Coordinates of C-alpha atoms in Angstrom, one line a residue:
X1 CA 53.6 74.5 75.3
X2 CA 56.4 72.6 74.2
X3 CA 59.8 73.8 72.8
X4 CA 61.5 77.2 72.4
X5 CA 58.8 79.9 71.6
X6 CA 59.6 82.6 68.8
X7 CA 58.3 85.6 68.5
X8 CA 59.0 87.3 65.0
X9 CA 59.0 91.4 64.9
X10 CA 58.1 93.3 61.7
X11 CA 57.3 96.2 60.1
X12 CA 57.8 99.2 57.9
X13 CA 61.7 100.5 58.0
X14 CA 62.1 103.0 60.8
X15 CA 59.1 101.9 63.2
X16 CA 61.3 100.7 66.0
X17 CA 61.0 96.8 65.6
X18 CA 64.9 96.7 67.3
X19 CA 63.4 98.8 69.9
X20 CA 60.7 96.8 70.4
X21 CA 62.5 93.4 70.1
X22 CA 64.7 94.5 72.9
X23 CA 62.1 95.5 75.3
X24 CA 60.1 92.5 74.5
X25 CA 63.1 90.1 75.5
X26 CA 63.6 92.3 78.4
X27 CA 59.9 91.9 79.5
X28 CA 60.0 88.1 79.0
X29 CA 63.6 87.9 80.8
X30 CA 61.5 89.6 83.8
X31 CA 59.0 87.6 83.4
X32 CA 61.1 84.0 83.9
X33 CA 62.1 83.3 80.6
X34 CA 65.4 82.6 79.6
X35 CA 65.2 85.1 76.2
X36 CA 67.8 85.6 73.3
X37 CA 66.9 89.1 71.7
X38 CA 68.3 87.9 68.2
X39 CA 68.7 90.3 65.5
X40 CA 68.5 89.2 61.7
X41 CA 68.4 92.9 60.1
X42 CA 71.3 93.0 58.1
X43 CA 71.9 96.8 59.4
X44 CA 72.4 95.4 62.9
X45 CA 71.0 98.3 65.4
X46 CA 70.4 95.4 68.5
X47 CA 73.8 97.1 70.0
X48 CA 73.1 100.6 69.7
X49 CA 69.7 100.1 71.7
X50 CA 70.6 97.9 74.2
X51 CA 74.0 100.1 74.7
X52 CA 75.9 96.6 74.7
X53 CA 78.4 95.1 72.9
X54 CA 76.3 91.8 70.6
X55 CA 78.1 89.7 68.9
X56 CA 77.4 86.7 66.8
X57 CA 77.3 84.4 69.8
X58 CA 74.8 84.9 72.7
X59 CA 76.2 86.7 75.9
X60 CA 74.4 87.9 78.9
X61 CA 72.4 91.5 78.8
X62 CA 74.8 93.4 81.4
X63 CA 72.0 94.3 84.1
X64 CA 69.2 91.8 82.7
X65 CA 69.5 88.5 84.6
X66 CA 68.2 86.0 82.0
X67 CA 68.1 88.0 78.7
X68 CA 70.8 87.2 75.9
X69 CA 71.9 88.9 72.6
X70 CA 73.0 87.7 69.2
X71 CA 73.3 89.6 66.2
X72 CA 73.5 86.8 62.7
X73 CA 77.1 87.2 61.0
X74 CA 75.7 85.9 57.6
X75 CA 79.2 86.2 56.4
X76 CA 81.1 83.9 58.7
X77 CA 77.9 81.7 58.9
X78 CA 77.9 81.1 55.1
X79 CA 80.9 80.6 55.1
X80 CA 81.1 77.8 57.5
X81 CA 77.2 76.3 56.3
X82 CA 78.2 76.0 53.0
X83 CA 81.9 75.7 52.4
X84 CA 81.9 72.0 51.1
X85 CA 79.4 74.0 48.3
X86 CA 81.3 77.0 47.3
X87 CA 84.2 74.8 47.1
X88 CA 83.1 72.6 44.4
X89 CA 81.0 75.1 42.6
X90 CA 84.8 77.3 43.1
X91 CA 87.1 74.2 41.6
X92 CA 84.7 73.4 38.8
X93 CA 85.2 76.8 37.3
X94 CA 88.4 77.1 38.3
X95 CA 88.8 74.2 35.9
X96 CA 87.5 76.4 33.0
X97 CA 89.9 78.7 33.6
X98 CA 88.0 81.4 36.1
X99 CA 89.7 83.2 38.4
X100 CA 89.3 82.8 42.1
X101 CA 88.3 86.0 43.1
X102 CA 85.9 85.9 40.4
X103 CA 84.4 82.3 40.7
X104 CA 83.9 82.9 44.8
X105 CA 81.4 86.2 43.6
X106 CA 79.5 83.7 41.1
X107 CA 78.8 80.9 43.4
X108 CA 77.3 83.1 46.0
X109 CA 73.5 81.7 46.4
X110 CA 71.0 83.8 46.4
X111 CA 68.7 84.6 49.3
X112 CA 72.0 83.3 51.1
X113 CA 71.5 85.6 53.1
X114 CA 68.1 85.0 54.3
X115 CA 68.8 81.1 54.4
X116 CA 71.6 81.9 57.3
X117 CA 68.9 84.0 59.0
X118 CA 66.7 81.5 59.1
X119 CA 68.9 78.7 60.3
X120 CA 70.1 80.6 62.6
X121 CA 66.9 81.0 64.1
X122 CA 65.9 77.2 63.4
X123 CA 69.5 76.6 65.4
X124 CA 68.7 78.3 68.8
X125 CA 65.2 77.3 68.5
X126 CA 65.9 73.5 68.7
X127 CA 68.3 74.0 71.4
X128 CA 67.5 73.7 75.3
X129 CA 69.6 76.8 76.1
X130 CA 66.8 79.4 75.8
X131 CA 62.9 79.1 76.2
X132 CA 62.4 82.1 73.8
X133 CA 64.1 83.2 70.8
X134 CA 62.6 87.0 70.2
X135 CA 63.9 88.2 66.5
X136 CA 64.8 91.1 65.3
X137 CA 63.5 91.1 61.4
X138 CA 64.3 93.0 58.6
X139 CA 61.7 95.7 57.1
X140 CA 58.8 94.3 55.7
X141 CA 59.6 92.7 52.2
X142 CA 62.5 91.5 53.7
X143 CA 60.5 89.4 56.4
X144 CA 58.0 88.3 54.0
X145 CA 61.3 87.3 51.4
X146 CA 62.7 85.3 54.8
X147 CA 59.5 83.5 55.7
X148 CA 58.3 81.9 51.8
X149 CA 61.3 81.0 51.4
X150 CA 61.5 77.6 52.9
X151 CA 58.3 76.4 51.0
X152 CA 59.6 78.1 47.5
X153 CA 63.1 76.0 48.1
X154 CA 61.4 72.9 48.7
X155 CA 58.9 73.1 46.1
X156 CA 61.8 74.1 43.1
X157 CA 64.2 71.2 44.9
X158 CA 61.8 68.6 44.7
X159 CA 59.5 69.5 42.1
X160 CA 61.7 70.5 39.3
X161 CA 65.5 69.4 40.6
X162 CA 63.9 65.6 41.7
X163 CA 67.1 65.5 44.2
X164 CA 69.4 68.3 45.8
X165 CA 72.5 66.9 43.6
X166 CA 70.8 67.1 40.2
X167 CA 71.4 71.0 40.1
X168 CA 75.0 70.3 41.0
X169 CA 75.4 67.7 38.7
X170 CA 74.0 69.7 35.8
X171 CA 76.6 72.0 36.4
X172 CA 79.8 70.2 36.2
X173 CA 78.5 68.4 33.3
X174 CA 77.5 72.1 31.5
X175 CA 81.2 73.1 32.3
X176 CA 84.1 70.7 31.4
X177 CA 86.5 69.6 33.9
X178 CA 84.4 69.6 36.7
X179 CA 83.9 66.2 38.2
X180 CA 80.1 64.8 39.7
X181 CA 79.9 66.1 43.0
X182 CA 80.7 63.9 46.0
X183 CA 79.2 62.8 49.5
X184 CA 79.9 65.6 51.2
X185 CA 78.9 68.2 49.1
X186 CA 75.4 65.7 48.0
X187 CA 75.1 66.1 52.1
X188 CA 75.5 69.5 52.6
X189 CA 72.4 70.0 50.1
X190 CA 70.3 67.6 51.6
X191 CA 71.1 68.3 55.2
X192 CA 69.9 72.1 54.5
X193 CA 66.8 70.8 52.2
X194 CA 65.9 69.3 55.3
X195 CA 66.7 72.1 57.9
X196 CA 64.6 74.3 56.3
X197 CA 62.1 72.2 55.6
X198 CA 62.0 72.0 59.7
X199 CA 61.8 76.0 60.1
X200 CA 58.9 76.0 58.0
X201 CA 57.1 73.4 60.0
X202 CA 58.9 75.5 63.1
X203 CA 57.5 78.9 62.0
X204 CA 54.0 77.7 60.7
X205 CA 53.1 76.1 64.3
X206 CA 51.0 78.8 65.4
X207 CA 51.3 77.0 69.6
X208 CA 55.5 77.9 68.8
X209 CA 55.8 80.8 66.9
X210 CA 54.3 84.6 66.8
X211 CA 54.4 87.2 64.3
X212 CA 53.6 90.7 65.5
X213 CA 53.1 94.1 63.7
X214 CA 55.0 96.9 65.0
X215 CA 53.9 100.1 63.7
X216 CA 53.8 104.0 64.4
X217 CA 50.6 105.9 64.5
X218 CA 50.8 107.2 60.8
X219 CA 48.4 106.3 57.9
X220 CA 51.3 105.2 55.8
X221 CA 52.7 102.7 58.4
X222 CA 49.0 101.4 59.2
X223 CA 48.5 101.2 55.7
X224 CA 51.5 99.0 54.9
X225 CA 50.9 97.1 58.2
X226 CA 46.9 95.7 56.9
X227 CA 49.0 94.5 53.5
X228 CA 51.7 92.9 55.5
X229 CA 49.3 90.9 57.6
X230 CA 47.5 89.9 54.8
X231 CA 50.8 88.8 53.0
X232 CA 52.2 86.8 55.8
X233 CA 48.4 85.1 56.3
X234 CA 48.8 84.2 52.3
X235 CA 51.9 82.6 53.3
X236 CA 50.9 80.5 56.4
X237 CA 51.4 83.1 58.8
X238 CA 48.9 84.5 61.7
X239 CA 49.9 87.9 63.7
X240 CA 48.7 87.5 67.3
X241 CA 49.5 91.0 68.5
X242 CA 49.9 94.9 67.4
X243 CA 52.8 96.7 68.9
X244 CA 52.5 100.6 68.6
X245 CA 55.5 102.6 68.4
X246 CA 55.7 106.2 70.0
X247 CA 52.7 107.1 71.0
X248 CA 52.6 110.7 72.0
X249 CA 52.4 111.1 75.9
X250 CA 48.6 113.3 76.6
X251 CA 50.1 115.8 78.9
X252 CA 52.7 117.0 76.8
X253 CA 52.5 120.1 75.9
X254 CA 52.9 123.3 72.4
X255 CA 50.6 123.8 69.3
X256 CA 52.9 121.7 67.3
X257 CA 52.6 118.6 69.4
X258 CA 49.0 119.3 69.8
X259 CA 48.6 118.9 66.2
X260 CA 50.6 115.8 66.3
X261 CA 49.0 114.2 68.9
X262 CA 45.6 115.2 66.8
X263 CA 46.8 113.2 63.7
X264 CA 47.7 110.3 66.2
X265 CA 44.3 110.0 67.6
X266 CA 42.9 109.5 64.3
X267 CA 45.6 107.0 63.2
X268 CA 45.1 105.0 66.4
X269 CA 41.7 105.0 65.9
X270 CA 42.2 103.5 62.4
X271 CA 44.7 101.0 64.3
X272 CA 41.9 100.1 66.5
X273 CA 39.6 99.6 63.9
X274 CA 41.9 97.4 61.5
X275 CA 43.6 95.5 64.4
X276 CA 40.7 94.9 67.0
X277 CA 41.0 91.7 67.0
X278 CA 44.3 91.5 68.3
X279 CA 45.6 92.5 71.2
X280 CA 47.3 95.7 70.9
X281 CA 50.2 97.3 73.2
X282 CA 51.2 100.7 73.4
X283 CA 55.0 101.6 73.5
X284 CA 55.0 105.6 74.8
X285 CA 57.4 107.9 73.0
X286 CA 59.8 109.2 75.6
X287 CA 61.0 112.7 76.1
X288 CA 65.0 111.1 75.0
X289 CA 65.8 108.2 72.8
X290 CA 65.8 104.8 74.2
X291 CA 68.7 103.8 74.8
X292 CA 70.0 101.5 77.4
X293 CA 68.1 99.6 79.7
X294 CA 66.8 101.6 82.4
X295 CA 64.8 103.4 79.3
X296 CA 64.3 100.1 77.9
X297 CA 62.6 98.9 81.2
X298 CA 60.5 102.1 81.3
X299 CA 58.8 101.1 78.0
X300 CA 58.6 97.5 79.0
X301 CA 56.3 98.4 82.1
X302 CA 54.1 100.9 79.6
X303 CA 53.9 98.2 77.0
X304 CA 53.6 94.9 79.4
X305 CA 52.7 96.0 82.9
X306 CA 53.5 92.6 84.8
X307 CA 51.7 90.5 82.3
X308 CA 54.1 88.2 80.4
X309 CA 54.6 88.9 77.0
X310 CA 54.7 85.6 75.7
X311 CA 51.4 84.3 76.9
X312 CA 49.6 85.7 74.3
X313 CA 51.3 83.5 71.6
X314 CA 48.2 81.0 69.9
X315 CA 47.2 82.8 66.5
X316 CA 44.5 81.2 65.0
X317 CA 45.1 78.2 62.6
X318 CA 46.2 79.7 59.1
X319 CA 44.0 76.8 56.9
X320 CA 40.9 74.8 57.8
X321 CA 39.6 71.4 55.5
X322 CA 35.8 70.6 56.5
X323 CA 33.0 68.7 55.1
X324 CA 30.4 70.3 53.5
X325 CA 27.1 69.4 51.3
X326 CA 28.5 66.4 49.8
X327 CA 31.9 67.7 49.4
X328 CA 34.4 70.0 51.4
X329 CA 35.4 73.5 51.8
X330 CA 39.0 74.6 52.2
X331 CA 39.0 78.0 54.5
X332 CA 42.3 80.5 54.2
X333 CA 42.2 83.5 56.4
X334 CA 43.2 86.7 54.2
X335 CA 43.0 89.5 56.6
X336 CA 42.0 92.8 54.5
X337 CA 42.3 91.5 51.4
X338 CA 40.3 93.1 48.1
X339 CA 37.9 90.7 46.1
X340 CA 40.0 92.3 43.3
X341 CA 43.9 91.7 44.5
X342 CA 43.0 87.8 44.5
X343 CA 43.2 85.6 41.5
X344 CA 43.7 81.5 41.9
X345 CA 44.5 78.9 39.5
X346 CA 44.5 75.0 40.0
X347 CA 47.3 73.2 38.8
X348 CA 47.1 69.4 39.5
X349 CA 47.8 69.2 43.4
X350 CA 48.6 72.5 43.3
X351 CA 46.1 75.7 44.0
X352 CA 48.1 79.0 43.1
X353 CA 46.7 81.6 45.1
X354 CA 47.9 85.4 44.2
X355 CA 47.5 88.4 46.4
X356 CA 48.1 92.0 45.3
X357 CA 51.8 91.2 43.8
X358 CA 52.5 87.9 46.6
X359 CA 52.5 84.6 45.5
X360 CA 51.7 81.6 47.1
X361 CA 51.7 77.3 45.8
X362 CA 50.1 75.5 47.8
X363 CA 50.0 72.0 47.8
X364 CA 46.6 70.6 48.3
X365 CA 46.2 68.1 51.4
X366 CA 45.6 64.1 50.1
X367 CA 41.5 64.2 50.2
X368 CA 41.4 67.3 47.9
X369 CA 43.8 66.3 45.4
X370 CA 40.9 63.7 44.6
X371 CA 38.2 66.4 43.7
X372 CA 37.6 68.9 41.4
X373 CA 37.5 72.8 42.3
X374 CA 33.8 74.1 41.7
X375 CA 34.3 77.8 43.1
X376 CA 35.4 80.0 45.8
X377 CA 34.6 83.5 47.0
X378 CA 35.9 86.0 49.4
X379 CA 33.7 87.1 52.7
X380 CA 34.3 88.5 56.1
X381 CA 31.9 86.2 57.4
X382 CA 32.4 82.5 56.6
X383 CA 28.7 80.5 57.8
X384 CA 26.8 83.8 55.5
X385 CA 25.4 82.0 52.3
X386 CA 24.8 84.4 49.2
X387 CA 26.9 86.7 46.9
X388 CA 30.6 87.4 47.3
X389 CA 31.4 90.4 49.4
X390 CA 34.3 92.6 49.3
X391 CA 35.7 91.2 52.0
X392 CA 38.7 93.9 53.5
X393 CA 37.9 93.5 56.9
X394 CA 40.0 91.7 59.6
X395 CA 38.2 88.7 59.4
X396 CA 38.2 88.1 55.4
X397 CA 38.5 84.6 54.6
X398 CA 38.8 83.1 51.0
X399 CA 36.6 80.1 50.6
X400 CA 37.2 77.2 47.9
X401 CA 34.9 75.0 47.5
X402 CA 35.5 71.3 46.0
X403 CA 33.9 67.8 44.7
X404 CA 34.8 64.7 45.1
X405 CA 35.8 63.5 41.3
X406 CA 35.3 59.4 41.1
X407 CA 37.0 58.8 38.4
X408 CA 40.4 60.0 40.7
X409 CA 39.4 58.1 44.0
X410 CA 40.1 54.5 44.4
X411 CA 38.0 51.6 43.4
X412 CA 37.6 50.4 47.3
X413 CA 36.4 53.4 48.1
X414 CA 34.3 55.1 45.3
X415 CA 30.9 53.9 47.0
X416 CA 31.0 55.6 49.5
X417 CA 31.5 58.9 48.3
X418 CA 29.4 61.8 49.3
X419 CA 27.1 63.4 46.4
X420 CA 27.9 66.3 45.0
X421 CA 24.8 67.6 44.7
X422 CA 24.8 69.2 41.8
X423 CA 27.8 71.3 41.2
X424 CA 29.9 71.4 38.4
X425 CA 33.6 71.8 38.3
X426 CA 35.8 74.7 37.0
X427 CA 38.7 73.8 34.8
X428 CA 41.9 72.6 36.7
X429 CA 43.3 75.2 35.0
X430 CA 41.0 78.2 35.6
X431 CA 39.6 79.9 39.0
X432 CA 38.4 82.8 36.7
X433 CA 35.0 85.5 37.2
X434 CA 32.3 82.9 37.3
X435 CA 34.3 80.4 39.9
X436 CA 34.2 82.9 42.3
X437 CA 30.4 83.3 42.4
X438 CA 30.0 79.6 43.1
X439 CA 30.5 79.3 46.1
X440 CA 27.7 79.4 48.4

C-alpha cells in the first residue's frame, strides 16, 4: 500500500475515541510505524491522556519510540491559510465604513473550522514524515460535518459560483469601494478548491484511509453507532473495524457491577449482531483512568495483542457500476438503513440520495448520465430477484437500476446499444413509491 495510511476515529461524545486514538498510534508505533496521534476535536483531550505536553506541531511521545502528537490550532492555522482572504473581504468593508473589530467577526467562513481540520490532515498525509496519521475526530455530527464537506464545497464552487473568484467578485461589486480581487487572493481560493478536492479523493480511497466506530457497550451508543455507519456509507465512507470501549473485566466483583456487566452482555451481543461483519476489538475498562502510557500500553495489548493495527485497513468499495439485462445497475452500500429513511431524486447528472435527515449529490459517472433511471430498491442481499425488503441489516445495499436513453448517446455509438428490454423510465425528476418496486 502506497502513501501515508489514516485511520479516522468516531463516535458518540464521551465513548473514549482520544483514548482509543492514542492507544491505536501507540500500537502501530510498536508495531514499526512511524504514527502521528493527531487530534482534530476542538476540546483537545490528546494531552490529558497521553500525560504529555501536544502542541500544534508534532513532537516525540516521551517513552514511545516512533509515535508523535499534534493537536490542530484552527486559530493560528486560519489565520495563516487564509489571510490574503480575510484581508480583502476586511478592506472591502472597511471601505463602507465597518469597523475592524467588527468586519474580522463577519468574514469568518463557516465550517472554517472543519476546513483547517481537514487540511491539516490532508497536510501530514501527503508528507513522507509519518507512514500513519491516526485522528482524533470530533463527536459524531461533527465527523460526518468534516467528511461531506469537501464534495458539498466543490459542488456549490463549481456548480453555482462557475469559478472560486466569482463569489468574491460579487462582493466588492455589492459593496462600494471595494476593488475586484487580485492574484493572490483568486489563488488562495483556488489553491484550497483544489486541496480539498485532494482530501476527498484522500479520504474516499478505501486502500489509504479507515473509519472506525468506537463505542461503549450501551444501547444508546450502539444505537447511534448503526446510524453513523450508515451516514458515513451515504457519504462515500466504509468502516473497517468496531472498537469497544470499557468493557467490564468478568472477575470483578459486587451486585452493582454484576448488574452492569449483565446489561453489557446484552449490549455486546447486540454489537456482535449489528457489527459482525467487521472486525471488532475490545478495549477492557481498567480499575483507574487511563492515563499515561504504561496504562495506555496495557489497553493496547488487550485491544491489539501483537497484531498490527493498521493491517486491517481495505473496507469494501463504497459504489459499484455493472452491466445488467441490457442496461446497468449502480450498487451503494447503506448499512442498516430503513426502506422508509431513503428517498431519491434525479436531477440531470445528479442522483440526490437522502437518508434519515443526511444528504448526499451525487454526481453520476459518464455512462449513466446517458440513461434514464427506471427504479431502485433497498435489500440486504443484492443477486435476490423479487420485492423490496426492509433492508436494516449490515449488508443493506440500495440498488438503482438504469437504461440506456438513445436519444442522449452519440450518433457513432447508438447501434450498439444494449436493449432495454422492456422497462420504462421514471421521471428525471421523481424516484417516488412505484420506482422503488422496479427494480428486480
Amino acid at each position: 500500500m502506497s502513501g501515508t495510511r489514516i485511520v479516522l476515529h468516531t463516535g458518540k461524545g464521551g465513548v473514549g475515541k482520544t483514548t482509543v486514538s492514542a492507544l491505536t498510534g501507540l500500537a502501530a508505533a510498536r508495531a514499526g510505524h512511524r504514527t502521528l496521534v493527531l487530534s482534530t476535536d476542538p476540546a483537545h483531550s490528546l494531552s490529558d491522556v497521553l500525560g504529555c505536553p501536544v502542541g500544534a506541531e508534532p513532537a516525540e511521545v516521551p517513552g514511545v519510540p516512533g509515535m508523535l502528537a499534534a493537536q490542530v490550532d484552527t486559530i493560528a492555522r486560519y489565520q495563516q491559510a487564509w489571510a490574503a482572504v480575510r484581508d480583502y473581504l476586511v478592506g472591502v468593508l472597511a471601505a463602507r465604513g465597518m469597523a475592524g473589530v467588527q468586519a474580522e467577526e463577519l468574514v469568518t467562513l463557516p465550517g472554517a473550522e472543519e476546513v483547517i481540520a481537514l487540511l491539516e490532515v490532508y497536510r501530514y498525509a501527503r508528507s513522507a514524515e509519518v507512514d500513519a496519521v491516526v485522528v482524533d475526530c470530533a463527536p459524531s455530527g461533527d465527523t460526518l460535518r468534516l467528511l461531506a464537506l469537501p464534495e458539498a464545497v466543490d459542488f456549490y464552487a463549481h456548480r453555482l459560483m462557475s469559478a472560486p473568484a466569482r463569489l468574491l467578485r460579487t462582493v466588492a461589486a455589492s459593496l462600494a469601494g471595494g476593488g475586484a480581487p487580485d492574484a493572490g487572493v483568486r489563488d488562495a481560493m483556488g489553491t484550497l478548491l483544489a486541496d480539498l478536492g485532494s482530501v476527498r479523493s484522500m479520504l474516499a480511497d478505501a486502500r489509504r484511509t479507515s473509519v472506525r466506530l468506537v463505542v461503549t457497550p450501551e444501547s444508546v451508543v450502539v444505537a447511534e453507532a448503526r446510524r453513523l455507519r450508515t451516514a458515513l456509507a451515504l457519504h462515500g465512507f466504509g468502516v473497517d473495524a468496531v472498537l469497544i470501549n470499557r468493557v467490564l473485566p468478568e472477575e470483578v466483583g459486587g451486585d452493582f457491577l454484576r448488574e452492569w456487566r449483565a446489561a453489557q452482555r446484552e449490549t455486546l451481543a447486540v454489537i456482535e449482531e449489528s457489527f459482525g461483519d467487521l472486525p471488532r476489538h475490545r478495549v477492557p475498562m481498567l480499575a483507574r483512568e487511563p492515563v499515561g502510557i504504561p496504562a495506555l500500553t496495557a489497553l493496547a495489548d488487550c485491544a491489539f495483542g501483537d497484531a498490527d493495527p493498521l493491517s486491517g485497513i481495505g473496507a469494501a468499495p463504497s459504489m459499484t457500476v455493472t452491466s445488467r439485462r441490457g442496461g446497468y445497475r449502480l450498487a451503494l452500500p447503506l448499512p442498516h438503513a430503513d426502506r422508509g429513511a431513503v428517498s431519491l431524486a434525479r436531477s440531470g447528472d445528479d442522483l440526490v440520495v437522502t437518508l434519515s435527515g443526511h444528504r448526499r449529490r451525487l454526481t453520476l459517472p459518464a455512462v449513466l448520465r446517458r440513461c434514464s433511471t427506471i427504479g431502485a430498491r433497498l435489500t440486504d442481499d443484492p443477486s435476490r430477484r423479487g420485492p423490496t425488503v426492509s433492508g436494516g441489516g449490515a449488508g443493506t445495499v440500495l440498488l438503482i437500476d438504469f437504461a440506456p436513453d438513445p436519444a442522449q448517446w452519440p450518433a457513432a455509438l447508438a447501434g450498439s446499444l444494449p436493449a432495454a428490454q422492456g422497462a420504462q423510465p421514471v421521471a428525471a425528476a421523481d424516484l417516488s413509491e412505484h420506482a422503488w418496486a422496479a427494480g428486480q
